[in-house]
Every structure is written in structure tokens, then in C-alpha cells.
């Protein structure tokens, strides 16, 4: 199961990178176009959509990599069973919040698709496309948190905790 999750999160991080590269391509092409008197319509708007998609898609892989900031002021003082209980409580709360945000972002994307919502720019880009990418990214964050919760519940170190401790010892 862990190998499947590793592959899924790798694909998600590649998608996030593609959207970030798309920002660079759009802005660069707009800058070069201005030199020759051409304007690319809505390049800034499409860059914004790409930024949102890229950032949300990177949430899950970033958590698994230990790149999110975790405040361990209280939890860091605990060890053994109290630490595990506190980790389970915080992970359960995080799973709930991430799942809640995933659900409502999905509802928003579905409604945008149903109503045919489009951006107000020249291209009238369908809003459900970046919203779907954001929903998928939030779903990957929720999945990473569920994975961490299950690992903690079974007494295993989470993937992101393993990386945090290895970063601290280096």
C-alpha cells in the first residue's frame, strides 16, 4: 500500500511542478510578447490559476516530505503514550479540517461546472478546472494526514516525522 501511495504522491508533485513551470512559461511569453508589441490575453489570470493549482497539489507531497511547519512546542515536551495520544488528537483534527475543506472545494467545483462559471477575463476560462485541481490537492493532503493518523494509531512513525527527525540530526 505504501508503494502505491508513494507513486500517487510522486505523480501529484509532478503535476504541481508542471503548473509552476506553466507560470514561468506564461509570464516569460508575455514579457517576450511585449517586446514585439503582442499581448497575451489573460496570462496573469492563467498564471494565478496555475499558482493555485500548483500550491494545492503540492500540499500532500510536502506534508509527506516533512516540509510543512509543525509547531512542536507542547508535543515536543511529551514522550511515550501521552505524545502518541496528543499526536492522534491533532492528526484527527487535521484530517477533519482537511476533509471538510476538500468536500466544500469539491462542491464549489461541481457548482461552477453546473452553472458554467467562467473567469471574467477575455478568455472566460472555466473556473471548475482550477477548482478541481485544488480539490484534488486538498484530497491528497487529507490522504497524507489519514496515512499519518493510521501510522500513529498502529505505533509506527509517520513518514513526515521520520524526515523531521532526520533533518534535525543532520
mmCIF file of C-alpha atoms in Angstrom:
data_model
loop_
_atom_site.group_PDB
_atom_site.id
_atom_site.type_symbol
_atom_site.label_atom_id
_atom_site.label_comp_id
_atom_site.label_asym_id
_atom_site.label_seq_id
_atom_site.Cartn_x
_atom_site.Cartn_y
_atom_site.Cartn_z
ATOM 1 C CA UNK A 1 0.000 0.000 0.000
ATOM 2 C CA UNK A 2 2.850 2.374 0.854
ATOM 3 C CA UNK A 3 4.348 1.933 -2.636
ATOM 4 C CA UNK A 4 1.021 2.875 -4.233
ATOM 5 C CA UNK A 5 0.835 5.981 -2.061
ATOM 6 C CA UNK A 6 4.432 6.857 -2.916
ATOM 7 C CA UNK A 7 3.591 6.673 -6.625
ATOM 8 C CA UNK A 8 0.385 8.701 -6.180
ATOM 9 C CA UNK A 9 2.170 11.431 -4.254
ATOM 10 C CA UNK A 10 5.027 11.466 -6.776
ATOM 11 C CA UNK A 11 2.509 11.984 -9.612
ATOM 12 C CA UNK A 12 0.839 14.754 -7.608
ATOM 13 C CA UNK A 13 4.148 16.512 -7.025
ATOM 14 C CA UNK A 14 4.987 16.258 -10.742
ATOM 15 C CA UNK A 15 1.604 17.833 -11.569
ATOM 16 C CA UNK A 16 2.335 20.637 -9.099
ATOM 17 C CA UNK A 17 5.696 21.209 -10.767
ATOM 18 C CA UNK A 18 4.036 21.296 -14.210
ATOM 19 C CA UNK A 19 1.706 24.066 -13.040
ATOM 20 C CA UNK A 20 4.623 26.042 -11.609
ATOM 21 C CA UNK A 21 6.521 25.681 -14.885
ATOM 22 C CA UNK A 22 3.390 26.852 -16.692
ATOM 23 C CA UNK A 23 3.528 30.069 -14.643
ATOM 24 C CA UNK A 24 7.083 30.681 -15.810
ATOM 25 C CA UNK A 25 6.176 29.952 -19.435
ATOM 26 C CA UNK A 26 3.152 32.266 -19.349
ATOM 27 C CA UNK A 27 4.977 35.162 -17.734
ATOM 28 C CA UNK A 28 8.052 34.723 -19.939
ATOM 29 C CA UNK A 29 5.972 34.554 -23.111
ATOM 30 C CA UNK A 30 4.045 37.634 -22.026
ATOM 31 C CA UNK A 31 7.293 39.532 -21.411
ATOM 32 C CA UNK A 32 8.768 38.475 -24.754
ATOM 33 C CA UNK A 33 5.482 39.249 -26.495
ATOM 34 C CA UNK A 34 5.538 42.802 -25.175
ATOM 35 C CA UNK A 35 8.945 43.317 -26.779
ATOM 36 C CA UNK A 36 7.353 42.598 -30.150
ATOM 37 C CA UNK A 37 4.145 44.510 -29.470
ATOM 38 C CA UNK A 38 1.956 41.496 -28.765
ATOM 39 C CA UNK A 39 -0.099 40.950 -25.649
ATOM 40 C CA UNK A 40 -1.117 37.510 -24.440
ATOM 41 C CA UNK A 41 -4.660 37.869 -23.153
ATOM 42 C CA UNK A 42 -5.217 36.845 -19.537
ATOM 43 C CA UNK A 43 -1.718 35.463 -18.987
ATOM 44 C CA UNK A 44 -1.786 36.933 -15.471
ATOM 45 C CA UNK A 45 -5.133 35.297 -14.730
ATOM 46 C CA UNK A 46 -3.997 31.926 -16.054
ATOM 47 C CA UNK A 47 -0.800 32.278 -14.016
ATOM 48 C CA UNK A 48 -2.926 32.849 -10.924
ATOM 49 C CA UNK A 49 -4.956 29.719 -11.652
ATOM 50 C CA UNK A 50 -1.730 27.771 -12.196
ATOM 51 C CA UNK A 51 -0.347 29.074 -8.913
ATOM 52 C CA UNK A 52 -3.447 27.953 -7.021
ATOM 53 C CA UNK A 53 -3.387 24.524 -8.671
ATOM 54 C CA UNK A 54 0.347 24.075 -8.128
ATOM 55 C CA UNK A 55 0.244 25.117 -4.491
ATOM 56 C CA UNK A 56 -2.728 22.934 -3.593
ATOM 57 C CA UNK A 57 -1.353 19.933 -5.473
ATOM 58 C CA UNK A 58 1.900 20.254 -3.531
ATOM 59 C CA UNK A 59 0.213 20.160 -0.085
ATOM 60 C CA UNK A 60 0.116 16.363 0.313
ATOM 61 C CA UNK A 61 3.606 15.622 -1.021
ATOM 62 C CA UNK A 62 5.024 18.486 1.053
ATOM 63 C CA UNK A 63 3.473 17.041 4.224
ATOM 64 C CA UNK A 64 4.869 13.594 3.498
ATOM 65 C CA UNK A 65 8.272 15.134 2.868
ATOM 66 C CA UNK A 66 8.168 16.922 6.230
ATOM 67 C CA UNK A 67 8.222 20.358 4.591
ATOM 68 C CA UNK A 68 5.237 21.774 6.484
ATOM 69 C CA UNK A 69 5.995 23.784 9.575
ATOM 70 C CA UNK A 70 4.900 21.892 12.663
ATOM 71 C CA UNK A 71 4.845 23.661 15.993
ATOM 72 C CA UNK A 72 6.127 21.110 18.471
ATOM 73 C CA UNK A 73 6.251 23.415 21.485
ATOM 74 C CA UNK A 74 3.852 21.306 23.558
ATOM 75 C CA UNK A 75 4.068 17.967 21.775
ATOM 76 C CA UNK A 76 7.867 18.089 21.775
ATOM 77 C CA UNK A 77 7.852 18.037 25.585
ATOM 78 C CA UNK A 78 5.854 14.801 25.648
ATOM 79 C CA UNK A 79 7.011 11.254 25.085
ATOM 80 C CA UNK A 80 5.567 7.770 25.100
ATOM 81 C CA UNK A 81 1.816 7.294 25.389
ATOM 82 C CA UNK A 82 0.962 10.971 26.124
ATOM 83 C CA UNK A 83 2.843 12.021 22.962
ATOM 84 C CA UNK A 84 1.063 9.392 20.896
ATOM 85 C CA UNK A 85 -2.348 10.451 22.241
ATOM 86 C CA UNK A 86 -1.624 14.120 21.506
ATOM 87 C CA UNK A 87 -0.415 13.212 18.003
ATOM 88 C CA UNK A 88 -3.613 11.222 17.400
ATOM 89 C CA UNK A 89 -5.782 14.105 18.594
ATOM 90 C CA UNK A 90 -4.013 16.662 16.420
ATOM 91 C CA UNK A 91 -3.976 14.363 13.394
ATOM 92 C CA UNK A 92 -7.686 13.553 13.838
ATOM 93 C CA UNK A 93 -8.469 17.263 13.973
ATOM 94 C CA UNK A 94 -6.290 17.907 10.912
ATOM 95 C CA UNK A 95 -7.960 15.053 8.991
ATOM 96 C CA UNK A 96 -11.373 16.506 9.857
ATOM 97 C CA UNK A 97 -10.423 20.021 8.730
ATOM 98 C CA UNK A 98 -8.692 18.884 5.545
ATOM 99 C CA UNK A 99 -11.621 16.595 4.709
ATOM 100 C CA UNK A 100 -14.079 19.413 5.359
ATOM 101 C CA UNK A 101 -12.167 21.784 3.067
ATOM 102 C CA UNK A 102 -11.836 19.061 0.419
ATOM 103 C CA UNK A 103 -15.567 18.399 0.480
ATOM 104 C CA UNK A 104 -16.578 22.039 0.128
ATOM 105 C CA UNK A 105 -13.976 22.769 -2.530
ATOM 106 C CA UNK A 106 -15.407 19.801 -4.446
ATOM 107 C CA UNK A 107 -18.920 21.209 -4.031
ATOM 108 C CA UNK A 108 -17.709 24.572 -5.329
ATOM 109 C CA UNK A 109 -16.048 22.943 -8.357
ATOM 110 C CA UNK A 110 -19.178 20.928 -9.111
ATOM 111 C CA UNK A 111 -21.385 24.013 -8.839
ATOM 112 C CA UNK A 112 -19.039 26.010 -11.066
ATOM 113 C CA UNK A 113 -19.231 23.216 -13.631
ATOM 114 C CA UNK A 114 -23.053 23.035 -13.382
ATOM 115 C CA UNK A 115 -23.554 26.772 -13.724
ATOM 116 C CA UNK A 116 -20.879 27.211 -16.364
ATOM 117 C CA UNK A 117 -18.962 29.733 -14.233
ATOM 118 C CA UNK A 118 -16.087 31.319 -16.081
ATOM 119 C CA UNK A 119 -13.435 33.856 -15.230
ATOM 120 C CA UNK A 120 -14.284 37.469 -16.058
ATOM 121 C CA UNK A 121 -11.280 37.907 -18.357
ATOM 122 C CA UNK A 122 -11.051 37.912 -22.128
ATOM 123 C CA UNK A 123 -10.629 34.127 -22.344
ATOM 124 C CA UNK A 124 -13.554 33.311 -19.992
ATOM 125 C CA UNK A 125 -11.643 30.327 -18.581
ATOM 126 C CA UNK A 126 -13.935 27.733 -16.889
ATOM 127 C CA UNK A 127 -13.469 28.050 -13.125
ATOM 128 C CA UNK A 128 -14.134 24.380 -12.432
ATOM 129 C CA UNK A 129 -10.746 23.427 -13.918
ATOM 130 C CA UNK A 130 -8.516 25.144 -11.317
ATOM 131 C CA UNK A 131 -11.078 24.350 -8.618
ATOM 132 C CA UNK A 132 -10.860 20.657 -9.489
ATOM 133 C CA UNK A 133 -7.071 20.783 -9.219
ATOM 134 C CA UNK A 134 -7.441 22.480 -5.837
ATOM 135 C CA UNK A 135 -9.931 19.823 -4.717
ATOM 136 C CA UNK A 136 -7.559 17.054 -5.790
ATOM 137 C CA UNK A 137 -4.699 18.742 -3.936
ATOM 138 C CA UNK A 138 -6.770 19.053 -0.767
ATOM 139 C CA UNK A 139 -7.739 15.395 -1.174
ATOM 140 C CA UNK A 140 -4.054 14.462 -1.332
ATOM 141 C CA UNK A 141 -3.427 16.466 1.851
ATOM 142 C CA UNK A 142 -6.301 14.647 3.538
ATOM 143 C CA UNK A 143 -4.931 11.301 2.362
ATOM 144 C CA UNK A 144 -1.455 12.138 3.690
ATOM 145 C CA UNK A 145 -2.975 13.091 7.052
ATOM 146 C CA UNK A 146 -5.038 9.880 7.158
ATOM 147 C CA UNK A 147 -1.870 7.926 6.408
ATOM 148 C CA UNK A 148 -0.127 9.715 9.296
ATOM 149 C CA UNK A 149 -3.067 9.047 11.605
ATOM 150 C CA UNK A 150 -3.099 5.320 10.776
ATOM 151 C CA UNK A 151 0.670 5.083 11.210
ATOM 152 C CA UNK A 152 0.426 6.789 14.605
ATOM 153 C CA UNK A 153 -2.532 4.636 15.628
ATOM 154 C CA UNK A 154 -0.545 1.483 14.869
ATOM 155 C CA UNK A 155 2.504 2.792 16.717
ATOM 156 C CA UNK A 156 4.613 3.396 13.619
ATOM 157 C CA UNK A 157 6.479 6.619 12.965
ATOM 158 C CA UNK A 158 4.804 8.722 10.299
ATOM 159 C CA UNK A 159 6.595 9.380 7.039
ATOM 160 C CA UNK A 160 6.832 13.096 7.808
ATOM 161 C CA UNK A 161 8.043 12.503 11.391
ATOM 162 C CA UNK A 162 10.827 10.268 10.063
ATOM 163 C CA UNK A 163 12.032 13.072 7.825
ATOM 164 C CA UNK A 164 11.729 15.701 10.581
ATOM 165 C CA UNK A 165 13.936 13.748 12.954
ATOM 166 C CA UNK A 166 16.481 13.007 10.241
ATOM 167 C CA UNK A 167 16.611 16.716 9.355
ATOM 168 C CA UNK A 168 17.193 17.635 12.999
ATOM 169 C CA UNK A 169 20.100 15.239 13.386
ATOM 170 C CA UNK A 170 21.917 16.410 10.246
#
